[in-house]
Every structure is written in C-alpha cells, then in structure tokens.
Amino acid sequence: MLVLLPPSEGKASSGRGAPLKLESLSLPGLTAAREAVLDELVELCVGDEDKAREVLGLSEGLRGEVAKNVELRTAGARPAGEVYTGVLYDALGLATLDATAKKRAARSLLVFSGLWGAVRVTDRIPSYRCSMGVKLPGLGALGGHWRTAMAAALPEAAGAGLVLDLRSSAYAAAWKPKGELAGRTATVRVLHAPTRKVVSHFNKATKGRIVRSLLSAGISPKGPAELVTALRDLGYEVEAAAPGRAGAAWALDVLVDEVH
C-alpha cells in the first residue's frame, strides 16, 4: 500500500543536525527536478523580499518564511514526519505509533511537496515554504514542473498494491495515476453525514485518523475493494463508487456525524 499525503502549511522549525543532502532523499529520479526548484527558490528569496513574498503568496505577517527559504541549503534537516504539522498530521500522530506501525509508515507514506516533489516521512529535510500552487518566474507552475519526473518515478514507488490518494487538488495536479494503476487507486472524501458537505478541518483530521488506524492495525489492502472492507471493519462508515470506465480511480466517501 502506498498512501499519498498532502504536506502542511505549518511546519516545525528546522533541526540542529546535518543540513539537507538531496542525493539521500527517496525517489532519486526526482533529484534533478528538486535541484531546479531549490536553486530558483533560494535565488528568489535571497533577492527582492517583497517579490519573493508575492510569488510565494505570503502575507506581511509571514515575511520570516522568506528568510527561512534563504537558508535551505545550510539549515539543519530533520525527518519529514517531524517537519509537517497541522490537523492531518496531529491526527496521524506518527511519533506515538508503536515501533512496528512506524516501520509501516516509513514504507507506505509519501508526502507531496512543491519543493521536494514527494518524500518519505523518514527523509531528512529542512523547514521551508513553497506550496504546489506557486508559479516560479523561471520554472513556471510547480504542478506542471513536477509532472514529467513524477510520471517516471511514482509508478515504481506504487508497486503492485493499493494507492490511497489523500492529496488535495493542488498536489494531485503533480501526478495522476493512469491505466491499470488508476484502477487500484482510491481517493477519499470525508463528508459530514447530516449535511453531506466536506468541511476542511474535519476532512483533514479524519484522513489522519484513517491512516493511523490502518498502520496501527497492520492492514495493507491490495486494492480499493479490500480497503472499503478494512475501513468498515475498523468502524468507519464508507460509501464506495467503483470507476465506471477503465483507467479511473475509485471514489470513497467516509461519512462522519461528529469529528473532534
């Protein structure tokens, strides 16, 4: 099972250890694309701070994020699973998983990123600010920049099992499973059952709990139909729609009455 996660806007501060080593990150086929984004992002932030804030979509109150990007090559790195914070990651609670579940997380979780493309939770990265929606002056829209490299690297990472796609639309733009791989991919929406509406906070928290439940139970479904059964066995209310055509992903709705 491969679980595709969005990053978080909020990030823990960089570590105090060794700085970033691009060549040590997972999915080495993305290295050249990572280098290109890193080079332009650092150059942008070293230059005109106001322009950098505009390109990155940062408010005046987030001016310090530009300085953070300036130091990307020298700041201490830490595991990505510690860098990403926020609602989904709080609910996932990687630090509180038992040792066996942590090993499953290291194998199964892949976090998408405007800067890194995608990283494992064990990959060591510095804290940064660069969403997938950014359009850099030289490289252009990052979603488009990543597509070619992702198309080559991600099918191998997916292997022969289930792909559980929990990304937001901006990050899904960087890679879309195709063909046979799409047929064993499941996307998930979390709906407030009484209103049938998606609520962002509830959506993120429930997705984090779903991943934690699967990792803690040691469940690794081979395909979407098995995932539906597994989630129901874990106590989730799930409605599933199998794809109506070849090359399309399954769509799962998880219904919740209350989310806390």
PDB file of C-alpha atoms in Angstrom:
ATOM      1  CA  MET A   1       0.000   0.000   0.000  1.00  0.00           C
ATOM      2  CA  LEU A   2       1.187   3.478  -0.889  1.00  0.00           C
ATOM      3  CA  VAL A   3      -0.512   6.423   0.840  1.00  0.00           C
ATOM      4  CA  LEU A   4      -0.219   9.819  -0.847  1.00  0.00           C
ATOM      5  CA  LEU A   5      -0.466  12.725   1.591  1.00  0.00           C
ATOM      6  CA  PRO A   6      -0.521  16.492   1.174  1.00  0.00           C
ATOM      7  CA  PRO A   7       2.053  18.478   3.168  1.00  0.00           C
ATOM      8  CA  SER A   8       1.024  21.060   5.751  1.00  0.00           C
ATOM      9  CA  GLU A   9       1.342  24.829   5.627  1.00  0.00           C
ATOM     10  CA  GLY A  10       2.520  24.776   9.211  1.00  0.00           C
ATOM     11  CA  LYS A  11       5.924  23.194   9.715  1.00  0.00           C
ATOM     12  CA  ALA A  12       8.179  22.605  12.677  1.00  0.00           C
ATOM     13  CA  SER A  13      11.428  24.519  12.745  1.00  0.00           C
ATOM     14  CA  SER A  14      14.495  23.055  11.063  1.00  0.00           C
ATOM     15  CA  GLY A  15      16.646  20.651  13.037  1.00  0.00           C
ATOM     16  CA  ARG A  16      20.081  21.175  14.511  1.00  0.00           C
ATOM     17  CA  GLY A  17      21.761  18.298  12.756  1.00  0.00           C
ATOM     18  CA  ALA A  18      23.355  17.927   9.357  1.00  0.00           C
ATOM     19  CA  PRO A  19      21.924  20.021   6.512  1.00  0.00           C
ATOM     20  CA  LEU A  20      19.982  18.755   3.530  1.00  0.00           C
ATOM     21  CA  LYS A  21      21.524  16.126   1.250  1.00  0.00           C
ATOM     22  CA  LEU A  22      19.402  15.973  -1.870  1.00  0.00           C
ATOM     23  CA  GLU A  23      21.029  12.761  -3.026  1.00  0.00           C
ATOM     24  CA  SER A  24      19.925  10.994   0.154  1.00  0.00           C
ATOM     25  CA  LEU A  25      16.190  11.592  -0.388  1.00  0.00           C
ATOM     26  CA  SER A  26      13.907   8.794  -1.536  1.00  0.00           C
ATOM     27  CA  LEU A  27      12.812   8.618  -5.178  1.00  0.00           C
ATOM     28  CA  PRO A  28      16.211   9.580  -6.656  1.00  0.00           C
ATOM     29  CA  GLY A  29      14.593  10.036 -10.046  1.00  0.00           C
ATOM     30  CA  LEU A  30      13.261  13.340  -8.720  1.00  0.00           C
ATOM     31  CA  THR A  31      16.707  14.711  -7.796  1.00  0.00           C
ATOM     32  CA  ALA A  32      17.239  16.891 -10.878  1.00  0.00           C
ATOM     33  CA  ALA A  33      13.750  18.381 -10.600  1.00  0.00           C
ATOM     34  CA  ARG A  34      14.311  19.030  -6.886  1.00  0.00           C
ATOM     35  CA  GLU A  35      17.618  20.743  -7.596  1.00  0.00           C
ATOM     36  CA  ALA A  36      15.947  23.042 -10.131  1.00  0.00           C
ATOM     37  CA  VAL A  37      13.227  24.159  -7.699  1.00  0.00           C
ATOM     38  CA  LEU A  38      15.676  24.527  -4.820  1.00  0.00           C
ATOM     39  CA  ASP A  39      18.060  26.664  -6.859  1.00  0.00           C
ATOM     40  CA  GLU A  40      15.368  29.040  -8.081  1.00  0.00           C
ATOM     41  CA  LEU A  41      13.586  29.255  -4.727  1.00  0.00           C
ATOM     42  CA  VAL A  42      16.770  30.166  -2.843  1.00  0.00           C
ATOM     43  CA  GLU A  43      17.761  32.679  -5.533  1.00  0.00           C
ATOM     44  CA  LEU A  44      14.294  34.259  -5.403  1.00  0.00           C
ATOM     45  CA  CYS A  45      14.372  34.612  -1.617  1.00  0.00           C
ATOM     46  CA  VAL A  46      17.937  35.928  -1.486  1.00  0.00           C
ATOM     47  CA  GLY A  47      16.883  38.744  -3.818  1.00  0.00           C
ATOM     48  CA  ASP A  48      13.884  41.064  -3.501  1.00  0.00           C
ATOM     49  CA  GLU A  49      11.990  40.023  -0.360  1.00  0.00           C
ATOM     50  CA  ASP A  50       8.758  41.712  -1.433  1.00  0.00           C
ATOM     51  CA  LYS A  51       8.834  39.950  -4.792  1.00  0.00           C
ATOM     52  CA  ALA A  52       9.509  36.648  -3.059  1.00  0.00           C
ATOM     53  CA  ARG A  53       6.514  37.160  -0.773  1.00  0.00           C
ATOM     54  CA  GLU A  54       4.328  37.949  -3.773  1.00  0.00           C
ATOM     55  CA  VAL A  55       5.442  34.861  -5.699  1.00  0.00           C
ATOM     56  CA  LEU A  56       5.015  32.603  -2.670  1.00  0.00           C
ATOM     57  CA  GLY A  57       1.655  34.125  -1.727  1.00  0.00           C
ATOM     58  CA  LEU A  58       2.800  35.178   1.742  1.00  0.00           C
ATOM     59  CA  SER A  59       1.228  37.902   3.840  1.00  0.00           C
ATOM     60  CA  GLU A  60       3.257  40.591   5.619  1.00  0.00           C
ATOM     61  CA  GLY A  61       2.975  38.553   8.796  1.00  0.00           C
ATOM     62  CA  LEU A  62       4.752  35.630   7.114  1.00  0.00           C
ATOM     63  CA  ARG A  63       7.751  37.663   5.961  1.00  0.00           C
ATOM     64  CA  GLY A  64      10.012  35.446   8.083  1.00  0.00           C
ATOM     65  CA  GLU A  65       9.237  32.489   5.804  1.00  0.00           C
ATOM     66  CA  VAL A  66      11.318  34.137   3.071  1.00  0.00           C
ATOM     67  CA  ALA A  67      14.375  34.174   5.344  1.00  0.00           C
ATOM     68  CA  LYS A  68      13.734  30.501   6.126  1.00  0.00           C
ATOM     69  CA  ASN A  69      13.982  29.672   2.412  1.00  0.00           C
ATOM     70  CA  VAL A  70      17.256  31.579   2.088  1.00  0.00           C
ATOM     71  CA  GLU A  71      18.879  29.058   4.446  1.00  0.00           C
ATOM     72  CA  LEU A  72      17.521  25.870   2.864  1.00  0.00           C
ATOM     73  CA  ARG A  73      20.959  24.538   1.925  1.00  0.00           C
ATOM     74  CA  THR A  74      22.541  25.172   5.336  1.00  0.00           C
ATOM     75  CA  ALA A  75      19.722  24.734   7.866  1.00  0.00           C
ATOM     76  CA  GLY A  76      19.644  21.547   9.886  1.00  0.00           C
ATOM     77  CA  ALA A  77      17.397  18.853   8.479  1.00  0.00           C
ATOM     78  CA  ARG A  78      15.016  16.540  10.336  1.00  0.00           C
ATOM     79  CA  PRO A  79      12.692  13.700   9.279  1.00  0.00           C
ATOM     80  CA  ALA A  80       9.823  14.946   7.145  1.00  0.00           C
ATOM     81  CA  GLY A  81       7.394  13.220   9.506  1.00  0.00           C
ATOM     82  CA  GLU A  82       8.562  15.669  12.182  1.00  0.00           C
ATOM     83  CA  VAL A  83       8.609  18.723   9.914  1.00  0.00           C
ATOM     84  CA  TYR A  84       4.985  18.501   8.747  1.00  0.00           C
ATOM     85  CA  THR A  85       2.467  19.552  11.382  1.00  0.00           C
ATOM     86  CA  GLY A  86      -1.168  20.634  11.224  1.00  0.00           C
ATOM     87  CA  VAL A  87      -4.530  18.932  11.528  1.00  0.00           C
ATOM     88  CA  LEU A  88      -3.915  15.808   9.433  1.00  0.00           C
ATOM     89  CA  TYR A  89      -0.502  15.141  10.963  1.00  0.00           C
ATOM     90  CA  ASP A  90      -1.732  15.762  14.504  1.00  0.00           C
ATOM     91  CA  ALA A  91      -4.449  13.142  13.941  1.00  0.00           C
ATOM     92  CA  LEU A  92      -1.980  10.752  12.329  1.00  0.00           C
ATOM     93  CA  GLY A  93       0.345  11.068  15.336  1.00  0.00           C
ATOM     94  CA  LEU A  94       3.433   9.462  13.820  1.00  0.00           C
ATOM     95  CA  ALA A  95       5.500   9.996  16.970  1.00  0.00           C
ATOM     96  CA  THR A  96       3.067   7.992  19.102  1.00  0.00           C
ATOM     97  CA  LEU A  97       2.782   4.952  16.818  1.00  0.00           C
ATOM     98  CA  ASP A  98       4.356   1.747  18.088  1.00  0.00           C
ATOM     99  CA  ALA A  99       7.635   0.606  16.529  1.00  0.00           C
ATOM    100  CA  THR A 100       6.009  -1.776  14.066  1.00  0.00           C
ATOM    101  CA  ALA A 101       3.498   0.814  12.870  1.00  0.00           C
ATOM    102  CA  LYS A 102       6.311   3.357  12.446  1.00  0.00           C
ATOM    103  CA  LYS A 103       8.091   0.925  10.127  1.00  0.00           C
ATOM    104  CA  ARG A 104       4.887   0.559   8.124  1.00  0.00           C
ATOM    105  CA  ALA A 105       4.634   4.348   7.923  1.00  0.00           C
ATOM    106  CA  ALA A 106       8.194   4.605   6.628  1.00  0.00           C
ATOM    107  CA  ARG A 107       7.369   2.147   3.836  1.00  0.00           C
ATOM    108  CA  SER A 108       3.877   3.339   2.990  1.00  0.00           C
ATOM    109  CA  LEU A 109       3.601   7.117   3.357  1.00  0.00           C
ATOM    110  CA  LEU A 110       4.623   9.578   0.667  1.00  0.00           C
ATOM    111  CA  VAL A 111       4.198  13.315   1.274  1.00  0.00           C
ATOM    112  CA  PHE A 112       3.849  15.535  -1.774  1.00  0.00           C
ATOM    113  CA  SER A 113       5.605  18.906  -1.821  1.00  0.00           C
ATOM    114  CA  GLY A 114       6.026  21.894  -4.098  1.00  0.00           C
ATOM    115  CA  LEU A 115       9.756  21.935  -3.298  1.00  0.00           C
ATOM    116  CA  TRP A 116      10.696  18.246  -2.978  1.00  0.00           C
ATOM    117  CA  GLY A 117       8.115  16.651  -5.275  1.00  0.00           C
ATOM    118  CA  ALA A 118       7.447  13.805  -2.859  1.00  0.00           C
ATOM    119  CA  VAL A 119       9.330  12.483   0.179  1.00  0.00           C
ATOM    120  CA  ARG A 120       9.104   9.610   2.627  1.00  0.00           C
ATOM    121  CA  VAL A 121       8.408  10.546   6.241  1.00  0.00           C
ATOM    122  CA  THR A 122      11.925   9.385   7.126  1.00  0.00           C
ATOM    123  CA  ASP A 123      13.633  11.650   4.573  1.00  0.00           C
ATOM    124  CA  ARG A 124      15.514  14.455   6.280  1.00  0.00           C
ATOM    125  CA  ILE A 125      14.522  17.938   5.068  1.00  0.00           C
ATOM    126  CA  PRO A 126      14.696  21.486   6.434  1.00  0.00           C
ATOM    127  CA  SER A 127      11.605  23.530   7.151  1.00  0.00           C
ATOM    128  CA  TYR A 128      10.524  25.563   4.095  1.00  0.00           C
ATOM    129  CA  ARG A 129       7.674  27.475   2.483  1.00  0.00           C
ATOM    130  CA  CYS A 130       6.729  26.666  -1.100  1.00  0.00           C
ATOM    131  CA  SER A 131       3.323  25.258  -1.998  1.00  0.00           C
ATOM    132  CA  MET A 132       2.491  23.322  -5.146  1.00  0.00           C
ATOM    133  CA  GLY A 133       0.339  26.260  -6.270  1.00  0.00           C
ATOM    134  CA  VAL A 134       3.394  28.535  -6.606  1.00  0.00           C
ATOM    135  CA  LYS A 135       4.440  29.759 -10.054  1.00  0.00           C
ATOM    136  CA  LEU A 136       8.167  30.488 -10.045  1.00  0.00           C
ATOM    137  CA  PRO A 137       9.419  33.123 -12.524  1.00  0.00           C
ATOM    138  CA  GLY A 138      11.745  30.694 -14.304  1.00  0.00           C
ATOM    139  CA  LEU A 139      10.242  27.219 -13.883  1.00  0.00           C
ATOM    140  CA  GLY A 140       6.633  28.293 -14.028  1.00  0.00           C
ATOM    141  CA  ALA A 141       3.793  26.488 -12.241  1.00  0.00           C
ATOM    142  CA  LEU A 142       5.216  23.805  -9.960  1.00  0.00           C
ATOM    143  CA  GLY A 143       2.381  21.379 -10.649  1.00  0.00           C
ATOM    144  CA  GLY A 144       3.440  21.318 -14.283  1.00  0.00           C
ATOM    145  CA  HIS A 145       7.148  21.257 -13.443  1.00  0.00           C
ATOM    146  CA  TRP A 146       6.788  18.022 -11.494  1.00  0.00           C
ATOM    147  CA  ARG A 147       4.636  16.031 -13.902  1.00  0.00           C
ATOM    148  CA  THR A 148       7.339  14.540 -16.119  1.00  0.00           C
ATOM    149  CA  ALA A 149       9.620  13.467 -13.279  1.00  0.00           C
ATOM    150  CA  MET A 150       6.680  12.132 -11.262  1.00  0.00           C
ATOM    151  CA  ALA A 151       5.340  10.144 -14.217  1.00  0.00           C
ATOM    152  CA  ALA A 152       8.627   8.244 -14.328  1.00  0.00           C
ATOM    153  CA  ALA A 153       9.209   7.798 -10.575  1.00  0.00           C
ATOM    154  CA  LEU A 154       5.805   7.247  -8.977  1.00  0.00           C
ATOM    155  CA  PRO A 155       4.594   4.046 -10.710  1.00  0.00           C
ATOM    156  CA  GLU A 156       7.666   2.222  -9.419  1.00  0.00           C
ATOM    157  CA  ALA A 157       7.065   3.579  -5.914  1.00  0.00           C
ATOM    158  CA  ALA A 158       3.451   2.424  -6.094  1.00  0.00           C
ATOM    159  CA  GLY A 159       4.433  -1.166  -6.787  1.00  0.00           C
ATOM    160  CA  ALA A 160       1.629  -3.669  -7.294  1.00  0.00           C
ATOM    161  CA  GLY A 161      -0.644  -2.736  -4.391  1.00  0.00           C
ATOM    162  CA  LEU A 162      -3.262  -0.180  -3.424  1.00  0.00           C
ATOM    163  CA  VAL A 163      -2.651   3.539  -3.862  1.00  0.00           C
ATOM    164  CA  LEU A 164      -4.611   5.502  -1.254  1.00  0.00           C
ATOM    165  CA  ASP A 165      -4.705   9.079  -2.526  1.00  0.00           C
ATOM    166  CA  LEU A 166      -5.459  11.611   0.214  1.00  0.00           C
ATOM    167  CA  ARG A 167      -3.953  14.639  -1.530  1.00  0.00           C
ATOM    168  CA  SER A 168      -5.674  17.962  -2.066  1.00  0.00           C
ATOM    169  CA  SER A 169      -6.360  19.028  -5.662  1.00  0.00           C
ATOM    170  CA  ALA A 170      -3.274  21.263  -5.935  1.00  0.00           C
ATOM    171  CA  TYR A 171      -0.958  18.357  -5.113  1.00  0.00           C
ATOM    172  CA  ALA A 172      -2.913  15.840  -7.154  1.00  0.00           C
ATOM    173  CA  ALA A 173      -2.100  18.008 -10.188  1.00  0.00           C
ATOM    174  CA  ALA A 174       1.554  16.954  -9.969  1.00  0.00           C
ATOM    175  CA  TRP A 175       0.817  13.276 -10.640  1.00  0.00           C
ATOM    176  CA  LYS A 176      -2.262  11.354 -11.676  1.00  0.00           C
ATOM    177  CA  PRO A 177      -2.223   7.530 -11.700  1.00  0.00           C
ATOM    178  CA  LYS A 178      -3.084   6.159 -15.126  1.00  0.00           C
ATOM    179  CA  GLY A 179      -4.216   2.903 -16.677  1.00  0.00           C
ATOM    180  CA  GLU A 180      -4.053  -0.209 -14.545  1.00  0.00           C
ATOM    181  CA  LEU A 181      -2.547   1.755 -11.660  1.00  0.00           C
ATOM    182  CA  ALA A 182      -5.546   4.088 -11.584  1.00  0.00           C
ATOM    183  CA  GLY A 183      -7.798   1.064 -11.224  1.00  0.00           C
ATOM    184  CA  ARG A 184      -6.177   0.210  -7.898  1.00  0.00           C
ATOM    185  CA  THR A 185      -6.181   3.797  -6.664  1.00  0.00           C
ATOM    186  CA  ALA A 186      -8.769   5.100  -4.214  1.00  0.00           C
ATOM    187  CA  THR A 187      -9.461   8.755  -3.457  1.00  0.00           C
ATOM    188  CA  VAL A 188     -11.253   9.713  -0.248  1.00  0.00           C
ATOM    189  CA  ARG A 189     -13.661  12.464   0.701  1.00  0.00           C
ATOM    190  CA  VAL A 190     -14.834  12.969   4.261  1.00  0.00           C
ATOM    191  CA  LEU A 191     -18.423  14.169   4.470  1.00  0.00           C
ATOM    192  CA  HIS A 192     -20.382  15.439   7.431  1.00  0.00           C
ATOM    193  CA  ALA A 193     -23.180  12.857   7.280  1.00  0.00           C
ATOM    194  CA  PRO A 194     -26.159  15.090   8.185  1.00  0.00           C
ATOM    195  CA  THR A 195     -25.324  17.728   5.546  1.00  0.00           C
ATOM    196  CA  ARG A 196     -23.278  15.709   3.022  1.00  0.00           C
ATOM    197  CA  LYS A 197     -20.791  18.585   2.895  1.00  0.00           C
ATOM    198  CA  VAL A 198     -16.991  18.485   3.021  1.00  0.00           C
ATOM    199  CA  VAL A 199     -15.616  20.508   5.925  1.00  0.00           C
ATOM    200  CA  SER A 200     -11.898  21.151   5.596  1.00  0.00           C
ATOM    201  CA  HIS A 201     -10.849  20.699   9.221  1.00  0.00           C
ATOM    202  CA  PHE A 202     -12.967  17.543   9.658  1.00  0.00           C
ATOM    203  CA  ASN A 203     -11.727  16.227   6.327  1.00  0.00           C
ATOM    204  CA  LYS A 204      -8.060  16.524   7.287  1.00  0.00           C
ATOM    205  CA  ALA A 205      -8.473  15.150  10.806  1.00  0.00           C
ATOM    206  CA  THR A 206     -10.445  12.118   9.676  1.00  0.00           C
ATOM    207  CA  LYS A 207      -7.944  11.322   6.916  1.00  0.00           C
ATOM    208  CA  GLY A 208      -5.169  11.399   9.512  1.00  0.00           C
ATOM    209  CA  ARG A 209      -7.108   9.020  11.741  1.00  0.00           C
ATOM    210  CA  ILE A 210      -7.827   6.666   8.826  1.00  0.00           C
ATOM    211  CA  VAL A 211      -4.124   6.344   8.044  1.00  0.00           C
ATOM    212  CA  ARG A 212      -3.296   5.843  11.725  1.00  0.00           C
ATOM    213  CA  SER A 213      -5.967   3.141  12.002  1.00  0.00           C
ATOM    214  CA  LEU A 214      -4.583   1.230   9.007  1.00  0.00           C
ATOM    215  CA  LEU A 215      -0.981   1.479  10.202  1.00  0.00           C
ATOM    216  CA  SER A 216      -1.800   0.522  13.787  1.00  0.00           C
ATOM    217  CA  ALA A 217      -3.898  -2.459  12.721  1.00  0.00           C
ATOM    218  CA  GLY A 218      -1.257  -3.658  10.279  1.00  0.00           C
ATOM    219  CA  ILE A 219      -3.743  -3.638   7.429  1.00  0.00           C
ATOM    220  CA  SER A 220      -2.383  -3.267   3.895  1.00  0.00           C
ATOM    221  CA  PRO A 221      -5.236  -3.730   1.405  1.00  0.00           C
ATOM    222  CA  LYS A 222      -4.300  -4.968  -2.051  1.00  0.00           C
ATOM    223  CA  GLY A 223      -6.950  -2.886  -3.796  1.00  0.00           C
ATOM    224  CA  PRO A 224      -9.827  -0.448  -3.283  1.00  0.00           C
ATOM    225  CA  ALA A 225     -12.473  -3.108  -2.614  1.00  0.00           C
ATOM    226  CA  GLU A 226     -10.332  -4.567   0.174  1.00  0.00           C
ATOM    227  CA  LEU A 227      -9.794  -1.053   1.534  1.00  0.00           C
ATOM    228  CA  VAL A 228     -13.546  -0.499   1.793  1.00  0.00           C
ATOM    229  CA  THR A 229     -13.929  -3.746   3.753  1.00  0.00           C
ATOM    230  CA  ALA A 230     -10.982  -2.876   6.009  1.00  0.00           C
ATOM    231  CA  LEU A 231     -12.296   0.601   6.813  1.00  0.00           C
ATOM    232  CA  ARG A 232     -15.751  -0.749   7.625  1.00  0.00           C
ATOM    233  CA  ASP A 233     -14.169  -3.373   9.884  1.00  0.00           C
ATOM    234  CA  LEU A 234     -12.317  -0.538  11.639  1.00  0.00           C
ATOM    235  CA  GLY A 235     -15.617   1.219  12.320  1.00  0.00           C
ATOM    236  CA  TYR A 236     -15.772   3.771   9.516  1.00  0.00           C
ATOM    237  CA  GLU A 237     -18.946   4.356   7.523  1.00  0.00           C
ATOM    238  CA  VAL A 238     -17.880   4.179   3.882  1.00  0.00           C
ATOM    239  CA  GLU A 239     -19.699   4.565   0.600  1.00  0.00           C
ATOM    240  CA  ALA A 240     -17.743   3.441  -2.443  1.00  0.00           C
ATOM    241  CA  ALA A 241     -18.129   4.082  -6.142  1.00  0.00           C
ATOM    242  CA  ALA A 242     -16.195   1.767  -8.426  1.00  0.00           C
ATOM    243  CA  PRO A 243     -14.937   3.505 -11.565  1.00  0.00           C
ATOM    244  CA  GLY A 244     -17.329   3.483 -14.484  1.00  0.00           C
ATOM    245  CA  ARG A 245     -14.527   3.212 -17.008  1.00  0.00           C
ATOM    246  CA  ALA A 246     -11.063   1.750 -17.322  1.00  0.00           C
ATOM    247  CA  GLY A 247      -8.237   3.953 -16.136  1.00  0.00           C
ATOM    248  CA  ALA A 248     -10.253   5.753 -13.472  1.00  0.00           C
ATOM    249  CA  ALA A 249      -9.801   5.666  -9.698  1.00  0.00           C
ATOM    250  CA  TRP A 250     -12.295   4.501  -7.105  1.00  0.00           C
ATOM    251  CA  ALA A 251     -14.048   7.275  -5.144  1.00  0.00           C
ATOM    252  CA  LEU A 252     -14.703   6.644  -1.452  1.00  0.00           C
ATOM    253  CA  ASP A 253     -16.846   8.796   0.831  1.00  0.00           C
ATOM    254  CA  VAL A 254     -16.294   8.426   4.559  1.00  0.00           C
ATOM    255  CA  LEU A 255     -19.309   9.706   6.499  1.00  0.00           C
ATOM    256  CA  VAL A 256     -18.936  11.208   9.961  1.00  0.00           C
ATOM    257  CA  ASP A 257     -21.534  12.571  12.380  1.00  0.00           C
ATOM    258  CA  GLU A 258     -19.086  14.279  14.707  1.00  0.00           C
ATOM    259  CA  VAL A 259     -15.404  14.939  14.291  1.00  0.00           C
ATOM    260  CA  HIS A 260     -13.242  16.058  17.162  1.00  0.00           C
TER     261      HIS A 260
END
